[in-house]
Coordinates of C-alpha atoms in Angstrom, one line a residue:
M47 CA 0.0 0.0 0.0
K48 CA 1.6 3.3 -1.1
P49 CA 1.4 6.3 1.1
I50 CA -0.4 9.3 -0.3
K51 CA 1.9 11.9 -1.8
T52 CA 1.3 15.6 -1.7
T53 CA 3.3 18.8 -1.9
L54 CA 1.5 20.4 1.1
L55 CA 2.0 19.1 4.6
W56 CA -1.6 20.0 5.6
A57 CA -3.2 18.4 2.6
T58 CA -1.6 15.1 3.6
L59 CA -2.8 15.5 7.1
A60 CA -6.3 16.4 6.0
L61 CA -6.5 13.3 3.8
A62 CA -5.4 11.2 6.6
V63 CA -8.6 11.9 8.6
G64 CA -11.0 12.2 5.7
M65 CA -11.0 16.0 5.7
P66 CA -10.8 18.3 2.6
A67 CA -7.4 19.7 1.8
I68 CA -6.7 23.1 3.3
A69 CA -5.8 26.0 1.1
A70 CA -2.9 28.1 2.4
G71 CA -3.6 31.7 3.3
D72 CA -7.1 31.3 4.7
A73 CA -8.1 34.0 7.2
L74 CA -10.5 33.5 10.0
P75 CA -11.7 29.9 10.6
G76 CA -14.6 28.8 8.4
R77 CA -17.4 26.5 9.3
P78 CA -16.4 22.9 10.2
Q79 CA -16.4 20.6 7.3
K80 CA -18.3 17.4 7.3
P81 CA -16.2 14.3 7.4
T82 CA -16.1 12.5 4.1
T83 CA -18.4 9.6 3.4
R84 CA -16.5 8.1 0.5
E85 CA -15.7 4.5 0.8
P86 CA -12.0 3.8 1.5
R87 CA -9.9 2.3 -1.3
R88 CA -9.7 -1.4 -1.3
I89 CA -6.4 -3.2 -0.5
V90 CA -5.3 -6.0 -2.7
P91 CA -4.2 -9.1 -0.9
E92 CA -1.0 -9.4 -3.0
A93 CA 0.2 -6.1 -1.5
V94 CA 0.3 -7.6 2.0
Q95 CA 3.7 -9.2 2.5
P96 CA 5.6 -10.1 5.7
R97 CA 7.8 -7.3 6.9
S98 CA 11.5 -7.5 6.4
G99 CA 12.8 -9.9 9.1
D100 CA 9.4 -11.5 9.8
S101 CA 10.0 -15.1 10.6
S102 CA 6.4 -16.2 10.4
G103 CA 6.6 -16.8 6.6
G104 CA 3.9 -18.3 4.5
E105 CA 1.6 -19.3 7.4
L106 CA 1.3 -15.7 8.6
T107 CA 0.9 -14.5 5.0
G108 CA -1.9 -16.9 4.5
Q109 CA -3.7 -15.8 7.6
V110 CA -3.2 -12.1 6.6
V111 CA -4.6 -12.7 3.1
Y112 CA -7.6 -14.6 4.6
Q113 CA -8.3 -11.9 7.2
V114 CA -7.9 -9.1 4.6
L115 CA -10.3 -10.8 2.2
L116 CA -12.8 -11.3 5.1
A117 CA -12.6 -7.6 6.1
E118 CA -13.0 -6.4 2.5
V119 CA -16.0 -8.6 1.9
A120 CA -17.5 -7.3 5.1
L121 CA -16.8 -3.7 3.9
Q122 CA -18.5 -4.3 0.6
R123 CA -21.6 -5.7 2.4
G124 CA -21.8 -2.6 4.6
K125 CA -20.6 -4.3 7.7
N126 CA -18.2 -1.5 8.6
D127 CA -17.8 -2.3 12.2
F128 CA -16.8 -5.9 11.6
A129 CA -14.4 -4.8 8.8
S130 CA -12.8 -2.3 11.2
E131 CA -12.5 -4.8 14.0
A132 CA -10.9 -7.3 11.7
Y133 CA -8.4 -4.9 10.3
A134 CA -7.5 -3.5 13.8
D135 CA -6.9 -7.0 15.1
L136 CA -4.7 -7.8 12.0
A137 CA -2.8 -4.5 12.4
V138 CA -2.0 -5.1 16.1
R139 CA -0.9 -8.7 15.4
T140 CA 1.3 -8.0 12.4
R141 CA 2.5 -4.4 13.3
D142 CA 2.8 -3.9 9.6
P143 CA 2.6 -0.1 8.6
A144 CA 0.7 -0.9 5.4
I145 CA -1.9 -2.8 7.3
L146 CA -2.0 -0.2 10.0
E147 CA -2.7 2.5 7.4
R148 CA -5.5 0.5 5.9
A149 CA -6.9 -0.3 9.4
I150 CA -6.9 3.5 10.2
E151 CA -8.7 4.2 6.9
V152 CA -11.4 1.6 7.5
A153 CA -11.9 2.6 11.2
S154 CA -12.4 6.2 10.0
Y155 CA -14.9 5.1 7.5
A156 CA -16.7 3.2 10.2
R157 CA -16.7 6.3 12.4
R158 CA -14.6 4.5 15.1
F159 CA -12.3 7.4 15.9
D160 CA -11.3 5.9 19.3
R161 CA -9.9 3.0 17.3
V162 CA -8.3 5.4 14.7
L163 CA -6.5 7.2 17.5
E164 CA -5.2 3.9 19.1
L165 CA -4.0 2.6 15.8
A166 CA -2.3 5.9 14.8
R167 CA -0.4 5.9 18.1
L168 CA 0.7 2.3 17.5
W169 CA 1.9 3.3 14.0
V170 CA 4.1 6.1 15.4
Q171 CA 5.4 3.8 18.1
I172 CA 6.4 1.3 15.4
E173 CA 7.8 3.9 13.0
P174 CA 8.7 6.9 15.1
E175 CA 10.5 8.6 12.1
S176 CA 7.7 8.1 9.7
K177 CA 6.3 11.5 8.6
R178 CA 3.2 9.9 7.3
A179 CA 2.5 8.3 10.7
Q180 CA 3.1 11.6 12.5
K181 CA 0.8 13.4 10.2
V182 CA -2.0 10.8 10.6
L183 CA -1.7 10.9 14.4
A184 CA -1.8 14.7 14.5
G185 CA -4.8 14.8 12.2
V186 CA -6.7 12.3 14.3
M187 CA -5.9 14.2 17.5
I188 CA -7.2 17.3 15.9
M189 CA -10.3 15.6 14.7
T190 CA -11.1 14.1 18.1
N191 CA -10.3 17.4 19.8
Q192 CA -7.4 16.0 21.8
L193 CA -5.2 19.1 21.6
D194 CA -3.1 18.6 24.7
G195 CA 0.4 17.4 23.8
L196 CA -0.2 18.1 20.1
A197 CA 2.1 21.1 19.9
P198 CA 5.4 19.2 19.7
E199 CA 4.0 17.0 16.8
L200 CA 2.9 20.1 14.8
I201 CA 6.2 21.9 15.4
R202 CA 8.1 18.9 14.1
M203 CA 5.9 18.7 11.1
L204 CA 6.3 22.4 10.4
E205 CA 10.1 22.3 10.7
A206 CA 10.2 19.3 8.4
D207 CA 8.7 21.4 5.5
K208 CA 10.6 24.7 5.6
E209 CA 9.7 25.6 2.0
S210 CA 6.0 25.6 2.8
L211 CA 6.3 26.9 6.4
P212 CA 4.6 30.4 5.8
A213 CA 1.7 28.8 4.0
N214 CA 1.3 26.0 6.6
L215 CA 1.3 28.6 9.4
L216 CA -1.5 30.5 7.7
A217 CA -3.5 27.2 7.4
L218 CA -3.2 26.3 11.1
N219 CA -6.5 27.8 12.2
R220 CA -8.5 26.3 9.3
M221 CA -7.1 22.9 10.4
L222 CA -8.3 23.5 13.9
A223 CA -11.7 24.9 13.0
R224 CA -13.5 21.7 14.1
S225 CA -12.6 22.2 17.7
P226 CA -15.3 23.9 19.7
D227 CA -12.9 25.0 22.5
R228 CA -11.5 28.2 21.0
Q229 CA -9.4 29.0 24.1
A230 CA -7.7 25.6 23.7
V231 CA -7.1 26.3 20.1
L232 CA -5.5 29.7 20.9
Q233 CA -3.2 28.1 23.5
L234 CA -2.2 25.4 20.9
V235 CA -1.6 27.9 18.1
S236 CA 0.4 30.1 20.4
K237 CA 2.7 27.2 21.4
V238 CA 3.1 26.0 17.8
C239 CA 3.9 29.5 16.5
A240 CA 6.3 30.3 19.3
P241 CA 9.4 29.0 17.5
F242 CA 8.5 30.9 14.3
L243 CA 7.7 34.4 15.6
G244 CA 10.3 35.9 13.2
L245 CA 7.7 35.2 10.5
A246 CA 4.7 37.5 9.9
E247 CA 2.6 34.5 9.2
A248 CA 3.1 33.2 12.7
H249 CA 1.8 36.4 14.2
Y250 CA -1.1 36.3 11.7
A251 CA -2.0 32.8 12.8
V252 CA -2.0 33.8 16.5
A253 CA -4.1 36.9 15.7
V254 CA -6.7 34.7 13.9
A255 CA -6.9 32.3 16.9
A256 CA -7.1 35.1 19.4
S257 CA -9.9 36.8 17.4
S258 CA -11.8 33.6 17.2
A259 CA -11.4 33.1 21.0
G260 CA -12.7 36.6 21.7
D261 CA -9.4 38.1 22.7
Q262 CA -9.6 41.1 20.4
Q263 CA -6.8 43.1 22.1
R264 CA -4.3 40.3 21.6
A265 CA -5.5 39.7 18.1
L266 CA -5.0 43.3 17.2
G267 CA -1.5 43.3 18.7
E268 CA -0.5 40.2 16.8
A269 CA -1.9 41.5 13.5
R270 CA 0.0 44.7 13.9
Q271 CA 3.2 42.8 14.7
A272 CA 2.7 40.9 11.5
L273 CA 2.6 44.2 9.7
V274 CA 5.8 45.3 11.4
L275 CA 7.5 42.3 9.9
R276 CA 5.8 42.7 6.5
P277 CA 4.7 46.3 6.2
D278 CA 3.2 46.0 2.7
W279 CA 1.3 42.7 3.4
E280 CA -2.3 43.2 2.3
A281 CA -3.5 40.1 4.2
G282 CA -2.2 41.6 7.4
A283 CA -3.8 44.9 6.7
L284 CA -7.2 43.3 6.0
L285 CA -7.0 41.2 9.2
E286 CA -6.2 44.3 11.2
A287 CA -9.2 46.1 9.7
Q288 CA -11.4 43.1 10.3
I289 CA -10.5 43.0 14.0
L290 CA -11.0 46.7 14.4
G291 CA -14.3 46.5 12.5
S292 CA -15.8 44.2 15.0
K293 CA -16.1 47.2 17.4
S294 CA -15.7 50.3 15.2
P295 CA -16.3 50.3 11.5
A296 CA -15.0 53.8 11.4
E297 CA -11.6 52.7 12.8
A298 CA -11.5 49.8 10.3
I299 CA -12.0 52.3 7.5
A300 CA -9.3 54.6 8.8
S301 CA -6.9 51.7 9.1
L302 CA -7.5 50.6 5.5
Q303 CA -7.2 54.2 4.3
R304 CA -3.8 54.6 6.0
F305 CA -2.5 51.4 4.3
V306 CA -3.8 52.6 0.9
D307 CA -2.1 56.0 1.4
R308 CA 1.2 54.1 2.0
Y309 CA 0.7 51.5 -0.7
P310 CA -1.6 52.9 -3.4
K311 CA -1.2 49.8 -5.6
A312 CA -2.7 47.5 -2.9
V313 CA -5.8 46.5 -4.9
D314 CA -7.4 44.1 -2.4
V315 CA -7.2 46.7 0.4
Q316 CA -8.6 49.4 -1.9
L317 CA -11.5 47.2 -2.8
N318 CA -12.2 46.4 0.8
L319 CA -11.9 50.0 1.7
A320 CA -14.5 50.9 -0.9
R321 CA -16.8 48.2 0.2
A322 CA -16.5 49.2 3.8
L323 CA -17.4 52.8 2.8
V324 CA -20.5 51.4 1.1
G325 CA -21.4 49.4 4.2
E326 CA -21.3 52.6 6.2
K327 CA -23.4 54.3 3.5
R328 CA -20.6 56.7 2.7
Y329 CA -21.5 56.4 -0.9
A330 CA -19.7 59.5 -2.3
E331 CA -16.4 58.5 -0.8
A332 CA -16.9 54.9 -1.9
K333 CA -17.6 56.1 -5.4
R334 CA -14.5 58.2 -5.5
Q335 CA -12.5 55.2 -4.3
F336 CA -14.0 52.9 -7.0
E337 CA -13.4 55.5 -9.7
H338 CA -9.7 55.6 -8.8
L339 CA -9.6 51.8 -9.1
L340 CA -11.5 52.0 -12.4
V341 CA -8.8 54.2 -13.9
A342 CA -6.1 51.7 -12.9
Y343 CA -8.1 48.5 -13.5
P344 CA -10.8 49.2 -16.1
N345 CA -11.3 45.6 -17.0
N346 CA -11.5 44.1 -13.5
P347 CA -15.0 42.9 -12.8
D348 CA -14.5 43.4 -9.0
V349 CA -14.0 47.1 -9.8
V350 CA -16.5 47.6 -12.6
F351 CA -19.5 46.0 -11.0
P352 CA -19.4 48.0 -7.7
V353 CA -19.0 51.2 -9.7
A354 CA -22.1 50.4 -11.6
I355 CA -24.1 49.5 -8.5
L356 CA -23.0 52.7 -6.7
A357 CA -24.0 54.7 -9.8
L358 CA -27.5 53.1 -9.6
Q359 CA -27.7 54.0 -5.9
E360 CA -26.9 57.6 -6.8
N361 CA -29.3 57.5 -9.8
D362 CA -26.5 58.0 -12.3
Q363 CA -28.1 55.7 -14.8
A364 CA -25.8 56.8 -17.7
L365 CA -22.6 55.7 -15.8
A366 CA -24.3 52.6 -14.4
E367 CA -25.5 51.5 -17.9
A368 CA -22.1 52.1 -19.4
Q369 CA -20.3 50.1 -16.8
L370 CA -22.8 47.2 -16.9
K371 CA -22.6 47.0 -20.6
H372 CA -18.8 46.9 -20.3
L373 CA -19.1 44.3 -17.6
V374 CA -20.9 41.8 -19.8
T375 CA -18.1 41.9 -22.3
L376 CA -15.5 40.9 -19.7
D377 CA -14.5 37.4 -18.7
L378 CA -17.2 36.9 -16.0
A379 CA -18.4 33.4 -15.0
D380 CA -21.9 34.6 -14.2
K381 CA -23.4 37.6 -16.0
S382 CA -26.9 37.3 -14.6
A383 CA -26.5 40.3 -12.2
P384 CA -25.4 42.8 -14.8
Y385 CA -28.1 41.6 -17.2
Y386 CA -30.7 42.0 -14.5
Y387 CA -29.7 45.5 -13.7
L388 CA -29.5 46.4 -17.4
G389 CA -33.1 45.2 -17.7
Q390 CA -34.2 47.5 -14.8
I391 CA -32.5 50.5 -16.5
A392 CA -34.2 49.7 -19.8
E393 CA -37.6 49.4 -18.0
E394 CA -37.2 52.8 -16.5
H395 CA -36.4 54.2 -19.9
K396 CA -39.7 52.6 -21.2
A397 CA -37.6 50.3 -23.5
S398 CA -39.8 47.2 -22.8
D399 CA -38.4 45.0 -25.5
E400 CA -34.8 45.8 -24.6
A401 CA -35.6 45.1 -21.0
L402 CA -37.2 41.7 -21.9
A403 CA -34.0 40.8 -23.9
Y404 CA -31.9 41.5 -20.9
Y405 CA -34.1 39.7 -18.4
R406 CA -34.2 36.6 -20.6
Q407 CA -30.4 36.3 -20.3
V408 CA -30.5 36.0 -16.5
G409 CA -29.6 32.5 -15.4
A410 CA -30.1 30.5 -12.2
G411 CA -29.3 32.3 -9.0
E412 CA -30.6 35.1 -6.9
H413 CA -31.7 37.3 -9.8
F414 CA -33.6 34.5 -11.7
L415 CA -36.9 34.9 -10.0
P416 CA -37.1 38.7 -10.0
A417 CA -36.1 38.7 -13.7
Q418 CA -38.9 36.3 -14.5
L419 CA -41.4 38.3 -12.5
R420 CA -40.4 41.5 -14.3
S421 CA -40.5 39.9 -17.7
A422 CA -44.0 38.6 -17.0
S423 CA -45.2 42.0 -15.8
I424 CA -43.9 43.7 -18.9
L425 CA -45.7 41.2 -21.1
A426 CA -48.9 41.6 -19.2
H427 CA -48.8 45.3 -19.5
Q428 CA -48.3 44.9 -23.2
G429 CA -51.6 42.9 -23.3
K430 CA -49.8 39.6 -23.7
L431 CA -51.2 37.9 -20.6
D432 CA -51.1 34.3 -22.1
E433 CA -47.5 34.8 -23.1
A434 CA -46.6 36.2 -19.6
R435 CA -48.2 33.1 -18.0
A436 CA -46.4 30.8 -20.3
E437 CA -43.1 32.4 -19.4
L438 CA -43.7 32.0 -15.7
R439 CA -44.6 28.3 -16.2
A440 CA -41.5 27.7 -18.3
A441 CA -39.5 29.3 -15.5
A442 CA -41.1 26.9 -13.0
E443 CA -39.9 24.0 -15.1
K444 CA -36.4 25.4 -15.1
S445 CA -36.4 26.1 -11.4
P446 CA -38.8 23.7 -9.5
S447 CA -37.7 25.1 -6.1
Q448 CA -39.3 28.5 -7.1
R449 CA -42.5 27.0 -8.5
L450 CA -44.5 28.3 -5.5
Q451 CA -43.4 32.0 -6.0
L452 CA -44.0 31.7 -9.7
T453 CA -47.5 30.3 -9.3
I454 CA -48.4 33.1 -6.9
A455 CA -47.0 35.6 -9.4
E456 CA -49.2 34.1 -12.1
A457 CA -52.2 34.4 -9.9
A458 CA -51.3 38.1 -9.3
L459 CA -51.2 38.7 -13.1
L460 CA -54.7 37.2 -13.4
R461 CA -55.9 39.3 -10.4
D462 CA -54.5 42.5 -12.0
A463 CA -56.2 41.6 -15.2
K464 CA -59.6 41.4 -13.3
Q465 CA -59.6 37.6 -13.7
T466 CA -60.0 37.1 -10.0
E467 CA -61.9 33.8 -10.2
A468 CA -59.2 32.4 -12.5
A469 CA -56.5 33.5 -10.1
F470 CA -58.4 31.9 -7.1
D471 CA -58.8 28.7 -9.1
L472 CA -55.1 28.6 -9.9
L473 CA -54.1 28.9 -6.2
E474 CA -56.8 26.3 -5.3
Q475 CA -55.1 23.9 -7.7
A476 CA -51.8 24.5 -6.0
L477 CA -53.4 24.1 -2.5
S478 CA -54.8 20.7 -3.5
Q479 CA -51.1 19.5 -3.5
Q480 CA -49.9 21.7 -0.6
A481 CA -52.9 22.1 1.7
A482 CA -50.9 23.7 4.5
Q483 CA -48.7 26.0 2.6
P484 CA -48.9 29.4 4.4
D485 CA -48.2 31.6 1.3
L486 CA -50.8 29.9 -0.8
L487 CA -53.3 30.1 2.1
Y488 CA -52.7 33.8 2.6
E489 CA -52.8 34.8 -1.1
S490 CA -55.9 32.7 -1.8
A491 CA -57.6 34.2 1.3
L492 CA -57.1 37.7 -0.1
L493 CA -58.6 36.6 -3.4
A494 CA -61.5 34.9 -1.6
E495 CA -62.2 38.3 0.0
R496 CA -62.4 40.0 -3.4
L497 CA -64.8 37.3 -4.5
G498 CA -67.0 37.9 -1.4
R499 CA -66.2 34.5 0.1
L500 CA -65.6 35.8 3.6
E501 CA -65.9 32.5 5.3
V502 CA -63.1 31.1 3.1
M503 CA -61.0 34.1 3.8
E504 CA -61.4 34.0 7.5
T505 CA -60.8 30.2 7.7
R506 CA -57.6 30.5 5.7
L507 CA -56.2 33.5 7.5
R508 CA -56.8 31.8 10.8
K509 CA -55.0 28.7 9.5
V510 CA -52.0 30.9 8.5
I511 CA -52.0 32.3 12.1
E512 CA -52.1 28.8 13.5
L513 CA -49.2 27.7 11.2
Q514 CA -47.2 30.9 11.7
P515 CA -48.1 32.7 15.0
E516 CA -45.6 35.4 14.2
N517 CA -47.0 36.3 10.8
A518 CA -48.0 40.0 11.2
Q519 CA -49.6 40.2 7.8
A520 CA -52.1 37.5 8.5
Y521 CA -53.3 39.2 11.7
N522 CA -53.4 42.5 9.8
A523 CA -55.3 41.2 6.8
L524 CA -58.0 39.5 9.0
G525 CA -58.3 42.5 11.3
Y526 CA -58.5 45.0 8.4
S527 CA -61.2 42.9 6.6
Y528 CA -63.4 43.2 9.7
A529 CA -62.7 46.9 10.2
D530 CA -63.4 47.7 6.6
R531 CA -66.8 46.0 6.9
K532 CA -67.5 47.5 10.3
L533 CA -67.7 44.0 11.7
R534 CA -66.4 42.7 15.1
L535 CA -64.5 45.9 15.7
P536 CA -63.1 45.0 19.2
E537 CA -61.7 41.7 17.7
S538 CA -60.5 43.6 14.6
R539 CA -58.5 46.1 16.8
Q540 CA -57.1 43.2 18.8
L541 CA -55.9 41.5 15.7
I542 CA -54.4 44.6 14.2
E543 CA -52.7 45.6 17.5
K544 CA -51.1 42.1 17.5
A545 CA -49.8 42.7 14.0
S546 CA -48.5 46.1 15.1
Q547 CA -46.6 44.4 18.0
L548 CA -45.0 42.1 15.5
A549 CA -44.2 44.7 12.9
P550 CA -44.4 48.1 14.5
K551 CA -43.0 50.1 11.6
D552 CA -45.1 48.6 8.8
P553 CA -47.0 51.4 7.1
F554 CA -49.9 49.2 6.0
I555 CA -50.4 47.9 9.6
L556 CA -50.3 51.5 10.8
D557 CA -52.9 52.3 8.2
S558 CA -55.1 49.4 9.4
L559 CA -54.7 50.6 13.0
G560 CA -55.8 54.1 12.0
W561 CA -58.7 52.7 10.1
V562 CA -60.1 50.6 12.9
L563 CA -59.7 53.5 15.3
Y564 CA -61.7 55.6 12.8
R565 CA -64.4 52.9 12.7
Q566 CA -64.5 53.0 16.5
G567 CA -64.9 56.8 16.5
D568 CA -61.4 57.8 17.7
L569 CA -60.7 60.3 15.0
E570 CA -57.6 61.9 16.6
G571 CA -56.1 58.5 17.2
A572 CA -56.9 57.5 13.7
L573 CA -55.4 60.7 12.3
T574 CA -52.1 60.2 14.1
H575 CA -51.6 56.6 12.8
L576 CA -52.7 57.4 9.3
Q577 CA -50.4 60.4 9.1
R578 CA -47.5 58.3 10.2
A579 CA -48.4 55.6 7.7
Y580 CA -48.7 58.1 4.8
A581 CA -45.3 59.7 5.7
E582 CA -43.7 56.2 5.6
R583 CA -45.5 55.1 2.5
P584 CA -47.6 57.5 0.3
D585 CA -49.8 54.6 -0.9
P586 CA -53.1 55.6 -2.6
E587 CA -55.3 53.5 -0.2
I588 CA -53.6 55.1 2.8
A589 CA -54.2 58.5 1.1
A590 CA -57.9 57.6 0.7
H591 CA -58.2 56.7 4.4
L592 CA -56.3 59.8 5.5
G593 CA -58.5 62.0 3.3
E594 CA -61.7 60.6 4.7
V595 CA -60.6 61.1 8.3
L596 CA -59.5 64.7 7.6
W597 CA -62.8 65.3 5.9
T598 CA -64.7 63.9 8.9
L599 CA -62.7 66.2 11.2
G600 CA -63.8 69.2 9.1
R601 CA -60.3 69.7 7.6
K602 CA -61.7 69.5 4.1
D603 CA -59.1 71.5 2.3
E604 CA -56.3 69.3 3.6
A605 CA -58.4 66.2 2.7
R606 CA -58.8 67.5 -0.9
S607 CA -55.1 68.3 -1.2
I608 CA -54.1 64.8 0.0
L609 CA -56.5 63.1 -2.4
R610 CA -55.5 65.2 -5.4
E611 CA -51.8 64.7 -4.8
A612 CA -52.4 60.9 -4.6
Q613 CA -54.6 60.9 -7.7
K614 CA -51.8 62.5 -9.8
K615 CA -49.5 59.5 -8.9
D616 CA -52.1 56.7 -9.3
P617 CA -55.3 57.9 -11.1
S618 CA -56.8 54.5 -11.6
H619 CA -56.7 53.1 -8.0
E620 CA -60.3 52.1 -7.2
V621 CA -60.3 53.0 -3.5
L622 CA -58.8 56.3 -4.2
M623 CA -61.1 57.1 -7.1
E624 CA -64.1 56.4 -4.8
A625 CA -62.8 58.7 -2.1
V626 CA -62.1 61.5 -4.6
K627 CA -65.7 61.2 -5.9
R628 CA -67.1 61.4 -2.4
F629 CA -65.0 64.2 -1.0
S630 CA -64.1 66.4 -4.0
P631 CA -66.6 69.0 -5.4

């Protein structure tokens, strides 16, 4: 049996315990990786030979071959524990390194890590100079979280691979990410790095461990010491900023800015500085930073895309469109995002066909669903309802996981086309397959209300509340339906107040609360809530409610002003049109 060869120390160690290979240079520890479930490679009986100097001869070889065959057959039949036990017994009796390695592999596959550790220790005892044995033992100790006494082993392994020492130091924390005891990891990393503190990477590794253990003061000190040793090291600068950012984003930004001032060609730090400025909503500064980068790196997608998005945020559509069009000409693995935003820009310019062409180039991912919904909406507004529905159904075939949202969107198209019965029937069909799906219940309840099927509406909204007790919209919809019909007003108010507790800043819930107070005769209370709602969201229905309350209070000029202003924005809204007719001369 040949030992696994690799150029990286930690890749070998990782393979020894069924872990994925670790890439050098990783920063803070990532999520623990799941152990591999692949079946271990099978050993061939011919490869099992007596060790040099073994006097047992053919008899032992015959026993070995028989037991290996027995274990391999058991492994093939899924009897992993039996196979592991057979190999472990054989390894202890023969003390053969090849059999020990196979026994460790099978024990790992059988999830018998106690046995893996015992066999690895035996291997090191038999071959104390074997680097492979040392790596396997260290890997198993890490996997089983037995960190005490591991430092000498890791130091020896690091010293044995001087060429890869910096990269292996950077990978230490990723190796130890499985351990839940972050303080123990910090102690171990500190001991392991102690002989190598002349290297910036050693201080970096200690800084990462300290940050993960919650010792931010030490982490910051170690990160800064790494920068003393390597002043122009971008990874060190980013780590320092990350540690500072956990308490003060402003300090992190200042740290990055100082580094950029000293090393203006530090692209990664400049990018992170610009992103940090965006995170703090310092858009003008971020835009300037990206524009500097754009001059130096006009064909770097990591520069071009953020410039385009910032331009969109600042409503500079000409710059955004130019950069997005440039972006789709670059070597970019996934161009869905730029195509989606180009579609939005085209829509705003009333270039519907151009927008459709862009949306149809959006592939799988986070922009797929909104692109399909926008495409369908454009087609529906063009009077092509059947084509819009066909596109949504085709999208559902491409992305079954989004079928629910696409079905609800199709129902919305039918509702907006005044085909309420057809919309309700579509959701009914979906509910026949998913009777307890909250979104289908909610949307079909709203359609049932439009159709005057109040009992269906009430039953389904109460079912949603039962399934999702924290669903503010379900409480609000049921409470508002009562208030609007002047039914069960105390219960209506109770439902809406519950919704308000769950979502206190929702303007539509504020509108409902104002409306139920109006129905109960509390005009001043109603006015307060409706004014807040309208300030948050100048929606036509909220405007209609606010206008009616102002009119009832005798403030008729204000009522007319509110209604006229809302009508300019949405002249075809039914509730608003009715209010305008009633309260305008």
